[in-house]
Amino acid sequence: MKFFGINRLIGLILVLAILPLDSYAHGERAQQANTRMRTINWYDLEIGPKNVQVGEIVTVKGRFRASSQWPEEIPSIDDRVFLNVGTGGPNFVRLASNIDGVSGVQSTSLELGKDYSFETTLKARKPGRFHVHPILNVKDAGGMVGPGYWVEIGGSFEEFENSVETMLGRTVNLETFNLGSIAVWHIVWVVVGGAWLFYWIRQQPLLVPRMRKVDAAISRGDDPDSLITPTDLKVAIAFLTVTLLLIVGGFAWGEREAPITIPLRTAKTNMPADKPFPTSHVEAKVESATYRIPGRSFRMQLAVVNNGPATLQIGEFLVANVRFINPLVKTVTAIDEHDLVASEGLRIENGAIGPGQSKLIEVFAEDALWEIQRLTGMINDPDSIIAGLLFFYGDDGSREIVEIVGSMLPVFE
Amino acid sequence: MAASQDRLRLARYYERTVDVMLLTLIIFAVAGATIFVMSVTIGDWEFWADWKDRRYWPLAPVAALLVFPAGISAAFWQRFRLPISCTAVVLLYTVFRWVSSYINFHLFGGYPMSFVWPSVFIPLAIVIDCSLVITRSVFLTGLGGAFLWGLLVYPANWPLLAAFHEPLTYNGEMLTTADLMGFQYIRTGLPEYVRVVERSVLRTFGDAVTPLTAVFAGFVCTLVFYVSWIAGSLLNNQAWVKKV
Ligand SMILES: [Cu+2]
């Protein structure tokens, strides 16, 4: 059985190691660069408001595209996925979540190459400053972590309450739900168990004399069971009876307290089956791509065909959650110190593509974020496939999103 | 005369010291080993209220928990005819679990205790210890006491657990309160689908999941008891100092 194995041990160690560290490291850079580029591309992400009081609402929403270049070795999203958030532990409670409007309480499955909207509604629970990320947990593959923003929660935890009403009309506070019964029953059993232990160990010294008597009985050829006195027997019968009666009584009490119960819910949620693949008026093909290590400079030659009605320019190149922005097309400034935006990181030569035009353009993406986000570690990965989303902006205000893929060659001089 | 009395008193003093040390050492060591093994094997069923289902939780944790108490019982019974080790180990285990839940999951992890409370196991241990005294037979204790250990874990925990299986409607879906806590109290690395809990399957005994699991758990625990007892007595005869 899988859960008796070493992976449980590793899991436990990871849980213990991650619990306290969670608030400043969500493992966003831990995965191979390659994996981050070719799994989930998060965009249009909005997390806010960024300053709230305990009990107030924060939403995490945006879109993601599941890469059509998903690595074969990594289990895909067509089995089970769960839309999650990283908030450094339960510093928020999650009130609702959805993918394309379908509730995400249960897990679901998605399709590669498709584009999804998502939204998670959080309620601030504990004061502090927390890095909030969207995450897509993929079964057997782990969490695909999106970009994070800092959210500051003010106020005090004492003001937080989390009441829900059950179908039997009971209003319960989940923060302290049923703790009374849990404590009472544990105390009852500690008392009964303690009494049983006290009966036996009240006579001191205990072990050594009893061991002598057992040895003596054996060497005499007697039954050492004679150490158990008739009183011991009576006490044992009494304890057994009381214990069984308490169990039966407790069960009956539980049944009376919660007369209607249902099993845990585990159904998988199905997404609509007929969701179309994203379409675009642009075709873009990577002719060549190089990364100059000394200059942290990425250069890519693209063959672009514009089948649309507008003149297009590349405004953004999104790769592994890092946004390289073309300042001539749009202005995007970093929201906080960990925002993965290179506001002037994208430079295009021979950029504008008229309607019906097809041409070769040069794309330069230059920023320290290549290093900081360990994307250059790709050289150490078994393959050097680069993938990401290109955002084209039309002179009529339109936006076209194209996924590109190509082989990246390092340049060392 | 006086010298021999002194010697007797000294001997008594040593015996008492040995007693206290041995008892404390053994029980603490075994309870510590138990909590470690439980954490790495069946931890999640014990850690989270939304893992306590009708099919795996009443089977896996209770069978795993029996290993050490049954093994140490063999030693305590054969050496001292003392029927306390099951209760002692499980009681200490329960106290450890409360401390660990409170510190690791409540204080550090931030989860409400309502979501991470430990299950009740002490009554099951009392049943085994009492069975040993009443039957004075390992075979019958395994057949009776250990069977009840597995059989009774669900009813013994029901007064704690029942409320967590009460239905509620949430955003138009029906959930148990435990499911809702699992959704609301965010676990980044532990998404809904990794729960090893009862799923819908084609089966004939639709309504009888709980009693069937209970009886099956009873059988499994009888087996675990015998195997652990044998292992315990082998170790006991190998490693124990013959005379103190
Ligand atoms: Cu983070």
XYZ file of C-alpha atoms in Angstrom, chain A residues 3-4 8-9 12 19 22 80-82 84-87 89-90 92-97 103-107 122 125-126 135 137-139 162 164-168 170 174-179 181-182 185-186 189-190 192-194 196-197 200-201 204-212 214-215 224-225 227-228 232-233 236-237 239-240 243-244 247 250-251 253-255 257-258 260-266, chain B residues 12 15-16 18-19 22-23 36 39-42 44-45 47 50-54 76-84 87-88 91 94 98 104 109-114 117-120 122-123 126-127 129-130 133-134 136 152 155-156 158-160 162-171 173-188 191-193 195-200 242-244:
196
model
C 0.584 5.365 2.010
C 2.686 3.107 4.235
C 4.587 9.447 3.618
C 7.737 10.028 5.617
C 5.560 14.493 6.819
C 4.382 24.839 7.912
C 5.058 28.888 4.235
C -7.683 15.512 -11.126
C -6.926 19.113 -10.284
C -7.901 21.378 -7.413
C -6.019 26.184 -4.420
C -4.404 29.259 -2.906
C -1.164 29.681 -1.035
C -1.709 32.055 1.863
C -1.525 28.613 6.102
C -5.135 29.299 7.055
C -7.724 33.349 5.363
C -10.694 31.050 5.106
C -11.780 30.205 1.589
C -15.437 31.063 1.147
C -15.781 30.043 -2.492
C -13.778 29.204 -5.562
C -17.642 25.619 -8.016
C -14.263 24.319 -6.927
C -15.180 22.803 -3.570
C -14.528 19.394 -5.084
C -11.703 18.619 -7.454
C -11.149 34.617 0.794
C -8.765 35.471 9.423
C -5.469 36.354 11.066
C -2.178 27.422 -7.079
C -2.818 21.293 -7.506
C -2.396 18.589 -10.124
C -2.789 15.005 -8.991
C -17.000 31.652 11.067
C -22.555 28.318 9.269
C -25.992 26.805 9.505
C -26.472 23.071 9.047
C -29.423 21.530 7.250
C -30.853 20.634 10.662
C -28.167 24.484 13.844
C -16.414 26.252 12.869
C -13.567 27.824 14.865
C -14.672 25.970 18.000
C -17.099 23.475 16.503
C -17.922 20.517 18.817
C -14.807 21.112 20.922
C -17.934 17.155 23.313
C -14.444 16.306 22.073
C -15.068 12.508 25.985
C -11.293 12.659 26.041
C -11.472 8.251 28.898
C -8.295 9.648 30.436
C -11.204 5.772 33.253
C -7.841 4.717 31.794
C -6.003 6.494 34.598
C -7.277 1.339 35.604
C -3.567 2.166 35.693
C -2.436 -1.773 39.184
C 0.486 0.473 39.978
C 4.989 -0.113 44.959
C 7.473 -1.612 44.237
C 5.695 -3.388 41.480
C 7.784 -4.757 38.663
C 10.622 -6.511 40.445
C 8.529 -8.405 43.035
C 6.024 -9.447 40.383
C 8.807 -10.644 38.131
C 10.242 -12.693 41.019
C 6.351 -15.070 38.013
C 9.823 -16.651 37.826
C 2.022 -17.746 36.944
C -1.593 -16.715 36.265
C -0.701 -13.753 40.403
C -4.050 -12.462 39.211
C -8.148 -8.268 40.102
C -10.662 -10.317 38.152
C -11.317 -6.093 35.371
C -14.896 -7.225 34.829
C -13.833 -1.843 34.107
C -14.765 -3.799 30.989
C -16.075 0.829 29.278
C -18.477 -1.058 27.019
C -19.034 3.271 24.397
C -21.695 7.505 23.808
C -22.720 6.083 20.455
C -25.726 10.014 22.530
C -23.919 10.813 19.270
C -26.816 9.437 17.265
C -27.149 14.735 18.894
C -26.738 14.313 15.127
C -28.980 12.797 10.289
C -25.464 12.314 8.967
C -24.001 11.781 5.513
C -20.656 10.383 4.363
C -17.842 12.752 3.397
C -18.399 14.237 -0.052
C -15.897 13.086 -2.645
C 13.617 -2.102 48.536
C 13.627 -1.998 43.537
C 11.396 1.041 43.759
C 14.155 0.344 39.126
C 10.368 0.103 39.019
C 11.613 0.914 33.965
C 7.922 1.777 33.828
C 6.225 8.624 15.301
C 2.494 10.087 12.047
C 4.483 8.732 9.141
C 2.085 5.946 8.247
C -1.513 6.919 8.840
C -3.490 12.317 7.827
C -6.472 10.234 8.935
C -4.731 14.865 11.719
C -12.267 15.632 6.858
C -10.224 12.412 6.577
C -12.307 10.577 9.197
C -14.508 8.642 6.825
C -16.477 5.408 7.184
C 4.489 -7.023 30.491
C 2.218 -10.037 30.694
C 4.916 -12.695 30.437
C 7.349 -10.969 32.798
C 5.073 -9.414 35.380
C 1.501 -10.597 34.719
C 0.687 -6.885 34.502
C -2.239 -5.959 32.236
C -1.544 -2.222 31.979
C -3.806 1.411 28.415
C -0.593 3.100 29.526
C -3.157 7.012 27.220
C -3.361 10.389 23.356
C -3.112 16.533 21.995
C 2.125 21.908 15.496
C -0.160 25.700 11.525
C -2.977 28.032 12.540
C -5.778 25.475 12.209
C -8.665 25.475 14.692
C -8.498 22.561 17.155
C -11.976 21.618 15.908
C -8.574 16.940 17.168
C -7.173 13.497 18.045
C -9.411 10.432 17.993
C -10.383 8.445 21.067
C -8.160 4.729 25.328
C -11.376 2.668 25.806
C -8.867 -0.821 28.413
C -10.902 -3.528 26.668
C -6.113 -5.084 29.113
C -9.316 -6.251 30.844
C -7.101 -10.406 33.089
C -10.493 -12.012 32.518
C -5.784 -15.067 31.101
C -15.494 -0.385 18.572
C -18.849 3.800 17.998
C -16.308 5.018 20.569
C -19.079 8.681 17.209
C -20.036 11.156 19.972
C -17.044 13.261 18.822
C -21.136 12.598 14.412
C -21.562 16.372 14.351
C -18.865 16.600 11.668
C -20.971 14.460 9.348
C -24.047 16.629 9.669
C -25.118 17.884 6.242
C -25.253 21.530 5.259
C -25.822 23.345 2.008
C -23.014 25.572 0.868
C -23.029 27.540 -2.378
C -23.860 21.993 -2.741
C -24.466 19.512 0.051
C -21.408 18.991 2.247
C -20.628 17.706 5.690
C -19.294 20.201 8.215
C -15.977 18.313 8.018
C -15.849 18.778 4.223
C -16.591 22.465 4.642
C -13.772 22.872 7.158
C -11.483 21.075 4.716
C -12.444 23.573 2.037
C -12.342 26.692 4.193
C -9.167 26.110 6.203
C -6.629 26.256 3.399
C -4.091 23.436 3.093
C -1.800 24.332 0.227
C -5.852 19.314 -1.892
C -9.246 17.652 -1.666
C -8.386 14.809 -4.026
C -7.811 12.349 0.797
C -7.866 8.583 0.994
C -11.499 8.305 1.959
C -14.532 6.378 0.855
C -15.453 7.093 -2.768
C -18.510 6.016 -4.656
C 17.140 -12.217 32.758
C 17.625 -11.070 36.323
C 17.720 -7.498 37.458
